[in-house]
Structures are given as C-alpha cells and as structure tokens.
Amino acid sequence: MSMFEPLVFSGVQPTGNLHLGNYLGAIKRWVALQENHNCIYCVVDQHAITQAMSVWGGPAELMRNTREVAAAFLAAGVDPQKHIVFNQSRVRQHAELAWVFNCVARMGWLSRMTQFKDKAGKDRENASVGLFTYPNLMAADILVYRATHVPVGEDQKQHLELTRDIAQKFNVDFSDRIAELGLGMETKSGDETISSYFPLTEPVIGGPAARLMSLRDGTKKMSKSDPSDLSRINLIDDPDTISKKIRKAKTDSEPLPSDLEGLATRPEADNLVGIYAALTDTDKESVLRDFGGQQFSVFKPALADLAVAKLGPIASEMRRISADPGYVDAVLKQGGERASVLAEATMRDVRDIVGFLQD
Ligand code: AMP
Ligand code: TRP
C-alpha cells in the first residue's frame, strides 16, 4: 500500500456526441466517488486536437464542445465547489510534465497502444505526432496531481498501465535525487524499497457498463465517432429518440436467459442487460432474475422507460446550464485556478528532481 494521499482524477475529451457509455462507464461513477474522496474532473481539450481538424471540428466547435462536456459533468451531479472542474489547457503544467514524460516513456511502449493503432488506421505516416504521444499527456494529466485513483471505461486500461510504467521509471531513474531532496515516499519496487515521487495510479474500472457496445453491433464499442447515430444514445437525446433507438437496437430472437452463462454468446443481449443493470445500480444477475425468460418485446420497452426516466433529467439540466455559458466559463476558470496551484507545486518538485534551474 502506498502512503500517497488518495485523490481521484479523470477526464473526457470534448469531441462531441457525449453518450451513454461516457455516462455509465465514467461520469456516473465519478459522481459516486465524490462522497468519500477529493476529486479533480477535467475536460481534456488538448487531447481533442490530436486528430485531423475534420474530426474535431475546428476552434468554434471545440469551444462549444468544451462547454457542453463541462455542462454534462455538472448536470450529472459533479460538484464544482467541493471538487475541481476545469479544462485542461488552462493548466500549463500538464503540457510541461508531458514533455518530461516524452523523455521517460519509450517508443516501444507507445507503439503497443491499441487506441493509437485504431485511430491512426492504415495511414500511420499521416497521423499527428500528438496522437502517438497522447498517452504521455494523459499520464501527465493524472500525475501532475499525483492522483491515486482514475475512474474510466475499460478502453482506457492500457493507457493507465502505461501511466504506471512511466511513474515507475521516473521513480527508479531519479530515486537517489528524490531521496536527496526528501521528496519521496518509501515504496516497494520488487524486493527493494525505493523513494518514489509519483504514486502507481490505480485504475477504477468495472461494473456492468465498463464497456458499452454499439446498439447496432454488439461487437463494436459504443463510440462518439460512429457514423450511425442509431449506434449510441446521446446524453442530449430527447425521450422519443431514446425510445426509438432502444426499439431499433439489434437483438437476436431468443428470450432473455435466466443466468449470466446464457449471455456469453449473445453480445447484443448482454449489452442491453448491462445498460439496465448500470442504470438501476444493480448487476446483470439481478436483471436476469427479473427478466429471464422474457422476450425483447417486453424487455426493450422496460429499458426504454428506465433510460428516459434516468437520462431525461440530466438532458434538461444540461440544457438549463448551457443556456448560461457565463456560468460554465466561471466554473472552469475557478477550477483552473485551483488546479494550477496544485499542479505548480508538483512541477516545482519535478524541475528540482530533473535538474532544471528555477528561482
Ligand atoms: P472519451 O469519449 O474517449 O473521452 O471517453 C471518456 C470516458 O468514457 C472514458 O473514461 C472512457 O473510458 C469512457 N467510455 C467511452 N466509451 C465508452 C463505452 N463504450 N463504454 C464504457 N465507457 C466508455
Ligand atoms: N484518454 C481518455 C479518453 O480518451 C481521456 C483522458 C485524458 C483521461 N486524460 C485523462 C482519462 C486522464 C482519465 C485520466 O477517454
């Protein structure tokens, strides 16, 4: 067990079409963590520009999406007074630490990142350098606060393993210097005890919605960028649209099974049961106890009513908050100021540890 102060950090990219996967896999769980932890939640706008401008939409769209994602955090119940909410680019220390991590992480580590391979596609020569080094910036987002816990969906697991590898290499490479400056925590590294500056962050991944799948194809992740709007439920969808998308969701023709094993070869059924479970804060077993043996003609309307009841209030709250962009901007500004104080304290240490002269 490390002695680091528990702190939660997570982020969402402002790239449009915030969907049910983002909510159930991440944001809803952030809200729960606020009860017992200090939390920092970030709209990671610097990550949004890693792909072609035609993908992220250009400056006006980025500003709109940044405010919309911030409004979604607030509408879902993130508390910007007790915790910290801001957009990444306001806190320069993220990019500054990412540079140091560019020099800690190895090419081989980044070459294994599956999200880079997916996003770069076949034309890798034409991918931005930022898309390749993006996991180093993500590690910096987390470690500039020395955060210990990061709640995300399953797709971010590999990036969090990389974050631990970067923290570990930094700690080992600079161990003597960290100890000399008295900045470390005693931690175990294999059989040795070393003086660590960064915690080995724990991923907080799990529950029935850690990886929501497309409503059109149970083998593909629900994603912001899927060209088919029917593949996902957007947080701003109105009740009729939500009901229609669930009605049209791909399924098979069998009734629901009564145990988990029966879902193993039925990805679409598994996905809808997972959504029901996550929306009701239960698990898939319990949903199957209620609906096992029922046809989709019974289950889908029940799921649609549930989704409308849970998401409707969030969508109307998002609209209410978005009607006052001055409020959202003030939240982000104040959050950025608070985050900067914490991030600068870390960077002062890091500059000393690395050997950068400063006043
Ligand atoms: P992104 O949209 O990539 O910025 O993701 C924001 C958060 O939502 C991250 O924690 C992701 O892991 C999570 N997330 C994205 N898509 C899904 C999905 N289909 N199922 C569950 N979580 C997801
Ligand atoms: N990479 C994450 C995603 O695409 C977003 C992200 C950036 C993030 N920095 C982070 C998530 C730090 C958690 C912690 O979903």
Short mmCIF file of C-alpha atoms and ligand atoms in Angstrom, two decimals:
data_model
loop_
_atom_site.label_atom_id
_atom_site.label_comp_id
_atom_site.label_asym_id
_atom_site.label_seq_id
_atom_site.Cartn_x
_atom_site.Cartn_y
_atom_site.Cartn_z
CA MET A 1 0.00 0.00 0.00
CA SER A 2 1.36 3.39 -0.89
CA MET A 3 1.21 6.27 1.53
CA PHE A 4 0.09 8.75 -1.08
CA GLU A 5 -2.90 10.90 -0.22
CA PRO A 6 -5.95 9.42 -2.02
CA LEU A 7 -7.01 11.65 -4.92
CA VAL A 8 -9.28 10.91 -7.86
CA PHE A 9 -8.62 12.31 -11.35
CA SER A 10 -10.43 11.69 -14.63
CA GLY A 11 -11.17 13.36 -17.95
CA VAL A 12 -13.37 13.32 -21.03
CA GLN A 13 -12.44 14.64 -24.46
CA PRO A 14 -14.63 17.43 -25.88
CA THR A 15 -15.16 15.73 -29.20
CA GLY A 16 -18.94 15.81 -29.49
CA ASN A 17 -21.74 13.28 -29.04
CA LEU A 18 -21.36 12.56 -25.35
CA HIS A 19 -23.11 9.22 -24.98
CA LEU A 20 -24.48 6.66 -22.55
CA GLY A 21 -21.11 4.84 -22.47
CA ASN A 22 -19.36 8.01 -21.29
CA TYR A 23 -22.04 8.48 -18.66
CA LEU A 24 -22.34 4.93 -17.30
CA GLY A 25 -18.69 3.94 -17.84
CA ALA A 26 -17.24 7.13 -16.39
CA ILE A 27 -19.19 10.23 -15.30
CA LYS A 28 -21.86 8.47 -13.19
CA ARG A 29 -19.10 6.69 -11.29
CA TRP A 30 -17.23 9.95 -10.76
CA VAL A 31 -20.29 11.33 -9.01
CA ALA A 32 -20.35 8.36 -6.63
CA LEU A 33 -16.64 8.78 -5.79
CA GLN A 34 -17.21 12.40 -4.71
CA GLU A 35 -18.79 11.20 -1.46
CA ASN A 36 -15.56 9.94 0.07
CA HIS A 37 -12.70 11.39 -1.99
CA ASN A 38 -11.17 14.60 -3.22
CA CYS A 39 -11.75 14.62 -6.97
CA ILE A 40 -10.48 16.53 -10.00
CA TYR A 41 -12.52 16.23 -13.20
CA CYS A 42 -11.21 17.67 -16.42
CA VAL A 43 -12.40 18.44 -19.94
CA VAL A 44 -9.27 17.36 -21.79
CA ASP A 45 -9.33 19.84 -24.66
CA GLN A 46 -5.65 19.37 -25.57
CA HIS A 47 -6.37 15.73 -26.34
CA ALA A 48 -9.19 16.73 -28.69
CA ILE A 49 -6.84 18.25 -31.27
CA THR A 50 -4.74 15.10 -31.80
CA GLN A 51 -6.75 14.01 -34.83
CA ALA A 52 -7.42 15.79 -38.12
CA MET A 53 -9.33 19.06 -37.83
CA SER A 54 -12.13 17.50 -39.86
CA VAL A 55 -12.57 15.06 -36.94
CA TRP A 56 -12.54 17.56 -34.07
CA GLY A 57 -14.32 20.30 -35.96
CA GLY A 58 -12.13 23.39 -35.58
CA PRO A 59 -11.97 26.18 -32.97
CA ALA A 60 -15.66 27.14 -32.74
CA GLU A 61 -16.73 23.52 -32.38
CA LEU A 62 -14.01 22.85 -29.79
CA MET A 63 -15.20 25.75 -27.64
CA ARG A 64 -18.81 24.60 -27.95
CA ASN A 65 -17.94 21.00 -27.10
CA THR A 66 -15.75 22.00 -24.15
CA ARG A 67 -18.65 23.92 -22.62
CA GLU A 68 -21.07 21.11 -23.42
CA VAL A 69 -18.93 18.43 -21.74
CA ALA A 70 -18.48 20.69 -18.70
CA ALA A 71 -22.27 21.20 -18.59
CA ALA A 72 -22.72 17.41 -18.72
CA PHE A 73 -20.42 16.92 -15.72
CA LEU A 74 -22.44 19.47 -13.75
CA ALA A 75 -25.81 18.12 -14.91
CA ALA A 76 -24.81 14.59 -13.91
CA GLY A 77 -24.03 15.79 -10.38
CA VAL A 78 -20.34 16.68 -10.30
CA ASP A 79 -19.92 19.31 -7.57
CA PRO A 80 -17.54 22.08 -8.69
CA GLN A 81 -17.41 23.65 -5.23
CA LYS A 82 -16.32 20.64 -3.20
CA HIS A 83 -14.25 19.25 -6.07
CA ILE A 84 -12.37 20.72 -9.04
CA VAL A 85 -13.74 21.02 -12.60
CA PHE A 86 -11.73 22.71 -15.35
CA ASN A 87 -10.50 22.46 -18.93
CA GLN A 88 -7.02 21.04 -19.33
CA SER A 89 -5.41 23.77 -21.48
CA ARG A 90 -5.79 26.34 -18.68
CA VAL A 91 -3.25 24.49 -16.56
CA ARG A 92 0.03 24.74 -18.47
CA GLN A 93 1.78 22.30 -16.15
CA HIS A 94 0.05 19.32 -17.84
CA ALA A 95 1.90 20.02 -21.08
CA GLU A 96 5.10 20.82 -19.22
CA LEU A 97 5.08 17.48 -17.38
CA ALA A 98 4.13 15.69 -20.61
CA TRP A 99 7.43 16.90 -22.08
CA VAL A 100 9.37 15.26 -19.27
CA PHE A 101 7.32 12.09 -19.78
CA ASN A 102 8.09 12.19 -23.52
CA CYS A 103 11.65 11.65 -22.37
CA VAL A 104 10.77 8.92 -19.85
CA ALA A 105 8.38 6.77 -21.92
CA ARG A 106 9.96 4.55 -24.59
CA MET A 107 8.95 4.31 -28.26
CA GLY A 108 8.25 0.60 -27.79
CA TRP A 109 5.73 1.26 -25.01
CA LEU A 110 3.76 3.74 -27.09
CA SER A 111 3.94 1.56 -30.19
CA ARG A 112 1.87 -1.04 -28.36
CA MET A 113 -1.06 1.29 -27.66
CA THR A 114 -4.12 -0.17 -29.37
CA GLN A 115 -6.04 3.13 -29.35
CA PHE A 116 -3.29 4.72 -31.44
CA LYS A 117 -3.46 1.84 -33.92
CA ASP A 118 -7.27 2.13 -34.11
CA LYS A 119 -7.31 5.90 -34.50
CA ALA A 120 -4.36 6.14 -36.88
CA GLY A 121 -5.82 3.40 -39.06
CA LYS A 122 -3.88 2.31 -42.12
CA ASP A 123 -2.34 5.70 -42.89
CA ARG A 124 0.01 5.83 -39.90
CA GLU A 125 2.54 8.07 -41.67
CA ASN A 126 -0.10 10.76 -41.74
CA ALA A 127 -1.15 10.55 -38.07
CA SER A 128 -0.14 13.52 -35.92
CA VAL A 129 2.83 13.09 -33.60
CA GLY A 130 0.46 14.24 -30.83
CA LEU A 131 -1.81 11.25 -31.44
CA PHE A 132 1.19 8.98 -30.87
CA THR A 133 2.45 10.72 -27.71
CA TYR A 134 -1.04 11.40 -26.33
CA PRO A 135 -0.77 8.73 -23.59
CA ASN A 136 2.19 10.67 -22.14
CA LEU A 137 -0.03 13.74 -21.83
CA MET A 138 -2.71 11.56 -20.23
CA ALA A 139 -0.13 10.28 -17.72
CA ALA A 140 0.83 13.91 -17.03
CA ASP A 141 -2.85 14.89 -16.52
CA ILE A 142 -3.02 12.32 -13.74
CA LEU A 143 0.43 12.56 -12.20
CA VAL A 144 0.69 16.35 -12.13
CA TYR A 145 -1.76 15.95 -9.20
CA ARG A 146 -0.15 12.72 -8.01
CA ALA A 147 -3.64 11.21 -8.30
CA THR A 148 -4.04 7.71 -6.90
CA HIS A 149 -7.35 6.61 -8.49
CA VAL A 150 -8.66 7.05 -12.03
CA PRO A 151 -12.26 6.01 -12.85
CA VAL A 152 -12.61 5.27 -16.58
CA GLY A 153 -14.15 2.81 -19.02
CA GLU A 154 -12.40 -0.42 -19.99
CA ASP A 155 -10.94 1.13 -23.17
CA GLN A 156 -8.54 3.25 -21.08
CA LYS A 157 -6.98 0.32 -19.20
CA GLN A 158 -3.88 0.14 -21.38
CA HIS A 159 -3.25 3.89 -21.04
CA LEU A 160 -3.39 3.54 -17.26
CA GLU A 161 -0.90 0.68 -17.31
CA LEU A 162 1.39 2.96 -19.30
CA THR A 163 0.85 5.70 -16.70
CA ARG A 164 2.09 3.28 -14.02
CA ASP A 165 5.10 2.32 -16.16
CA ILE A 166 6.01 5.99 -16.62
CA ALA A 167 5.63 6.71 -12.89
CA GLN A 168 7.72 3.67 -12.03
CA LYS A 169 10.54 4.51 -14.46
CA PHE A 170 10.64 8.12 -13.28
CA ASN A 171 10.76 6.95 -9.64
CA VAL A 172 13.54 4.45 -10.33
CA ASP A 173 15.61 6.70 -12.62
CA PHE A 174 15.52 9.61 -10.17
CA SER A 175 15.33 7.61 -6.93
CA ASP A 176 18.59 8.97 -5.45
CA ARG A 177 17.75 12.54 -6.30
CA ILE A 178 14.20 12.18 -4.93
CA ALA A 179 15.63 10.82 -1.68
CA GLU A 180 18.32 13.56 -1.52
CA LEU A 181 15.66 16.25 -1.86
CA GLY A 182 13.45 14.50 0.71
CA LEU A 183 10.53 14.43 -1.71
CA GLY A 184 9.80 10.72 -1.81
CA MET A 185 7.50 8.19 -0.27
CA GLU A 186 9.07 4.87 0.67
CA THR A 187 7.57 2.28 -1.68
CA LYS A 188 8.38 -1.28 -2.70
CA SER A 189 9.91 -1.94 -6.11
CA GLY A 190 10.24 -5.72 -6.38
CA ASP A 191 12.31 -6.66 -3.30
CA GLU A 192 13.80 -3.22 -2.93
CA THR A 193 12.44 -0.17 -1.16
CA ILE A 194 12.78 2.98 -3.24
CA SER A 195 11.96 6.61 -2.69
CA SER A 196 9.06 7.32 -5.05
CA TYR A 197 7.80 10.71 -6.11
CA PHE A 198 4.81 9.53 -8.17
CA PRO A 199 2.16 7.04 -7.00
CA LEU A 200 1.37 3.98 -9.10
CA THR A 201 -2.15 5.03 -10.00
CA GLU A 202 -4.96 2.51 -9.61
CA PRO A 203 -7.47 2.22 -12.43
CA VAL A 204 -11.09 2.20 -11.20
CA ILE A 205 -12.75 0.18 -13.93
CA GLY A 206 -15.69 -2.15 -13.59
CA GLY A 207 -19.38 -2.66 -13.15
CA PRO A 208 -21.85 -3.73 -15.81
CA ALA A 209 -21.14 -0.74 -18.09
CA ALA A 210 -17.33 -0.68 -18.21
CA ARG A 211 -17.58 -1.28 -21.94
CA LEU A 212 -20.91 -0.43 -23.56
CA MET A 213 -21.27 -1.70 -27.09
CA SER A 214 -22.90 -0.16 -30.16
CA LEU A 215 -26.67 -0.65 -30.31
CA ARG A 216 -26.24 -1.71 -33.95
CA ASP A 217 -23.38 -4.17 -33.47
CA GLY A 218 -22.66 -5.89 -30.16
CA THR A 219 -19.03 -6.49 -31.11
CA LYS A 220 -18.17 -2.78 -31.55
CA LYS A 221 -17.71 -0.24 -28.76
CA MET A 222 -20.33 2.49 -28.39
CA SER A 223 -18.40 5.49 -29.66
CA LYS A 224 -18.72 9.24 -30.19
CA SER A 225 -17.45 8.93 -33.72
CA ASP A 226 -19.63 6.09 -35.07
CA PRO A 227 -21.27 7.48 -38.22
CA SER A 228 -24.58 5.85 -37.28
CA ASP A 229 -26.43 7.91 -34.66
CA LEU A 230 -28.60 4.83 -34.00
CA SER A 231 -25.49 3.09 -32.62
CA ARG A 232 -25.48 5.19 -29.44
CA ILE A 233 -27.74 7.03 -27.02
CA ASN A 234 -26.53 10.61 -26.74
CA LEU A 235 -26.92 12.39 -23.42
CA ILE A 236 -28.87 15.14 -25.18
CA ASP A 237 -31.31 12.80 -26.97
CA ASP A 238 -34.99 13.51 -26.28
CA PRO A 239 -37.29 10.78 -24.88
CA ASP A 240 -38.71 9.80 -28.29
CA THR A 241 -35.23 9.40 -29.76
CA ILE A 242 -34.06 7.30 -26.79
CA SER A 243 -37.11 5.02 -27.10
CA LYS A 244 -36.69 4.69 -30.85
CA LYS A 245 -33.00 3.79 -30.58
CA ILE A 246 -33.71 1.10 -27.98
CA ARG A 247 -36.63 -0.26 -30.04
CA LYS A 248 -34.34 -0.46 -33.08
CA ALA A 249 -31.37 -1.88 -31.18
CA LYS A 250 -30.08 -5.06 -32.76
CA THR A 251 -31.02 -8.24 -30.86
CA ASP A 252 -31.47 -11.94 -31.54
CA SER A 253 -34.81 -13.73 -31.48
CA GLU A 254 -34.38 -15.73 -28.25
CA PRO A 255 -35.93 -14.74 -24.93
CA LEU A 256 -33.52 -13.46 -22.26
CA PRO A 257 -31.67 -16.22 -20.40
CA SER A 258 -32.00 -16.62 -16.66
CA ASP A 259 -28.27 -16.71 -15.90
CA LEU A 260 -25.05 -14.98 -16.98
CA GLU A 261 -23.80 -18.01 -18.88
CA GLY A 262 -26.71 -17.63 -21.27
CA LEU A 263 -25.42 -14.16 -22.24
CA ALA A 264 -21.90 -15.32 -23.10
CA THR A 265 -22.53 -15.84 -26.81
CA ARG A 266 -25.15 -13.09 -27.18
CA PRO A 267 -23.29 -9.74 -27.21
CA GLU A 268 -26.34 -7.58 -28.04
CA ALA A 269 -28.47 -9.10 -25.27
CA ASP A 270 -25.53 -8.85 -22.87
CA ASN A 271 -25.13 -5.17 -23.70
CA LEU A 272 -28.78 -4.24 -23.12
CA VAL A 273 -28.85 -6.17 -19.83
CA GLY A 274 -25.66 -4.34 -18.79
CA ILE A 275 -27.26 -0.97 -19.55
CA TYR A 276 -30.32 -1.88 -17.48
CA ALA A 277 -28.12 -3.01 -14.59
CA ALA A 278 -25.96 0.13 -14.65
CA LEU A 279 -28.98 2.44 -14.81
CA THR A 280 -30.51 0.75 -11.76
CA ASP A 281 -27.22 0.36 -9.81
CA THR A 282 -27.56 -3.41 -9.75
CA ASP A 283 -25.79 -6.19 -11.63
CA LYS A 284 -26.65 -8.32 -14.64
CA GLU A 285 -27.59 -11.32 -12.48
CA SER A 286 -30.27 -9.32 -10.75
CA VAL A 287 -31.67 -8.04 -14.08
CA LEU A 288 -31.85 -11.60 -15.34
CA ARG A 289 -33.67 -12.68 -12.19
CA ASP A 290 -36.38 -10.17 -13.11
CA PHE A 291 -36.40 -10.59 -16.90
CA GLY A 292 -35.07 -14.13 -17.56
CA GLY A 293 -37.41 -15.95 -19.94
CA GLN A 294 -38.96 -12.69 -21.24
CA GLN A 295 -38.95 -11.64 -24.87
CA PHE A 296 -37.27 -8.43 -26.08
CA SER A 297 -40.79 -7.16 -26.81
CA VAL A 298 -41.17 -6.94 -23.02
CA PHE A 299 -37.60 -6.05 -22.03
CA LYS A 300 -36.99 -3.27 -24.56
CA PRO A 301 -39.96 -1.07 -23.54
CA ALA A 302 -38.97 -1.52 -19.87
CA LEU A 303 -35.41 -0.48 -20.72
CA ALA A 304 -36.62 2.48 -22.78
CA ASP A 305 -38.81 3.75 -19.92
CA LEU A 306 -35.94 3.36 -17.49
CA ALA A 307 -33.45 5.15 -19.78
CA VAL A 308 -35.86 8.02 -20.37
CA ALA A 309 -36.54 8.34 -16.63
CA LYS A 310 -32.83 8.40 -15.75
CA LEU A 311 -31.47 10.44 -18.66
CA GLY A 312 -34.33 12.93 -19.14
CA PRO A 313 -33.49 14.99 -16.05
CA ILE A 314 -29.79 15.07 -16.99
CA ALA A 315 -30.58 16.28 -20.52
CA SER A 316 -32.88 19.04 -19.27
CA GLU A 317 -30.34 20.09 -16.66
CA MET A 318 -27.66 20.20 -19.39
CA ARG A 319 -29.89 22.47 -21.44
CA ARG A 320 -30.57 24.71 -18.46
CA ILE A 321 -26.87 25.00 -17.61
CA SER A 322 -25.83 25.51 -21.24
CA ALA A 323 -28.28 28.41 -21.55
CA ASP A 324 -25.87 30.34 -19.32
CA PRO A 325 -22.39 29.90 -20.83
CA GLY A 326 -21.11 32.60 -18.47
CA TYR A 327 -21.77 30.24 -15.56
CA VAL A 328 -19.94 27.32 -17.18
CA ASP A 329 -16.98 29.56 -18.07
CA ALA A 330 -16.81 30.85 -14.49
CA VAL A 331 -16.76 27.28 -13.14
CA LEU A 332 -13.92 26.32 -15.50
CA LYS A 333 -11.94 29.45 -14.67
CA GLN A 334 -12.24 28.98 -10.93
CA GLY A 335 -11.45 25.25 -11.25
CA GLY A 336 -8.43 26.07 -13.40
CA GLU A 337 -7.09 28.46 -10.78
CA ARG A 338 -7.42 25.87 -8.02
CA ALA A 339 -5.90 23.11 -10.17
CA SER A 340 -2.96 25.36 -11.17
CA VAL A 341 -1.90 25.80 -7.56
CA LEU A 342 -1.72 22.02 -7.07
CA ALA A 343 -0.06 21.38 -10.43
CA GLU A 344 2.57 24.06 -9.90
CA ALA A 345 3.54 22.56 -6.54
CA THR A 346 4.24 19.26 -8.31
CA MET A 347 6.12 20.92 -11.18
CA ARG A 348 8.39 22.81 -8.80
CA ASP A 349 9.41 19.46 -7.33
CA VAL A 350 9.78 17.85 -10.76
CA ARG A 351 12.00 20.69 -12.03
CA ASP A 352 14.23 20.24 -8.96
CA ILE A 353 14.26 16.46 -9.35
CA VAL A 354 15.22 16.59 -13.03
CA GLY A 355 17.74 19.40 -12.58
CA PHE A 356 16.08 22.35 -14.28
CA LEU A 357 17.26 25.60 -12.67
CA GLN A 358 14.44 27.72 -11.29
CA ASP A 359 14.02 30.54 -8.78
P1 AMP B 1 -13.78 9.60 -24.41
O1 AMP B 1 -15.09 9.70 -25.07
O2 AMP B 1 -12.84 8.73 -25.16
O3 AMP B 1 -13.19 10.90 -23.96
O4 AMP B 1 -14.08 8.79 -23.07
C1 AMP B 1 -14.50 9.39 -21.86
C2 AMP B 1 -14.72 8.33 -20.81
O5 AMP B 1 -15.82 7.47 -21.21
C3 AMP B 1 -13.52 7.40 -20.61
O6 AMP B 1 -13.43 7.06 -19.24
C4 AMP B 1 -13.89 6.19 -21.42
O7 AMP B 1 -13.26 5.02 -20.95
C5 AMP B 1 -15.39 6.13 -21.22
N1 AMP B 1 -16.04 5.44 -22.34
C6 AMP B 1 -16.00 5.80 -23.65
N2 AMP B 1 -16.71 4.94 -24.41
C7 AMP B 1 -17.22 4.01 -23.55
C8 AMP B 1 -18.04 2.85 -23.73
N3 AMP B 1 -18.49 2.48 -24.92
N4 AMP B 1 -18.36 2.13 -22.62
C9 AMP B 1 -17.91 2.50 -21.40
N5 AMP B 1 -17.14 3.57 -21.18
C10 AMP B 1 -16.78 4.32 -22.23
N1 TRP B 2 -7.81 9.25 -22.80
C1 TRP B 2 -9.11 9.42 -22.21
C2 TRP B 2 -10.18 9.01 -23.25
O1 TRP B 2 -9.95 9.07 -24.43
C3 TRP B 2 -9.36 10.81 -21.75
C4 TRP B 2 -8.33 11.24 -20.76
C5 TRP B 2 -7.31 12.12 -20.98
C6 TRP B 2 -8.24 10.81 -19.41
N2 TRP B 2 -6.58 12.27 -19.85
C7 TRP B 2 -7.11 11.50 -18.87
C8 TRP B 2 -8.96 9.93 -18.64
C9 TRP B 2 -6.70 11.28 -17.57
C10 TRP B 2 -8.53 9.73 -17.32
C11 TRP B 2 -7.42 10.39 -16.79
O2 TRP B 2 -11.24 8.67 -22.84
#
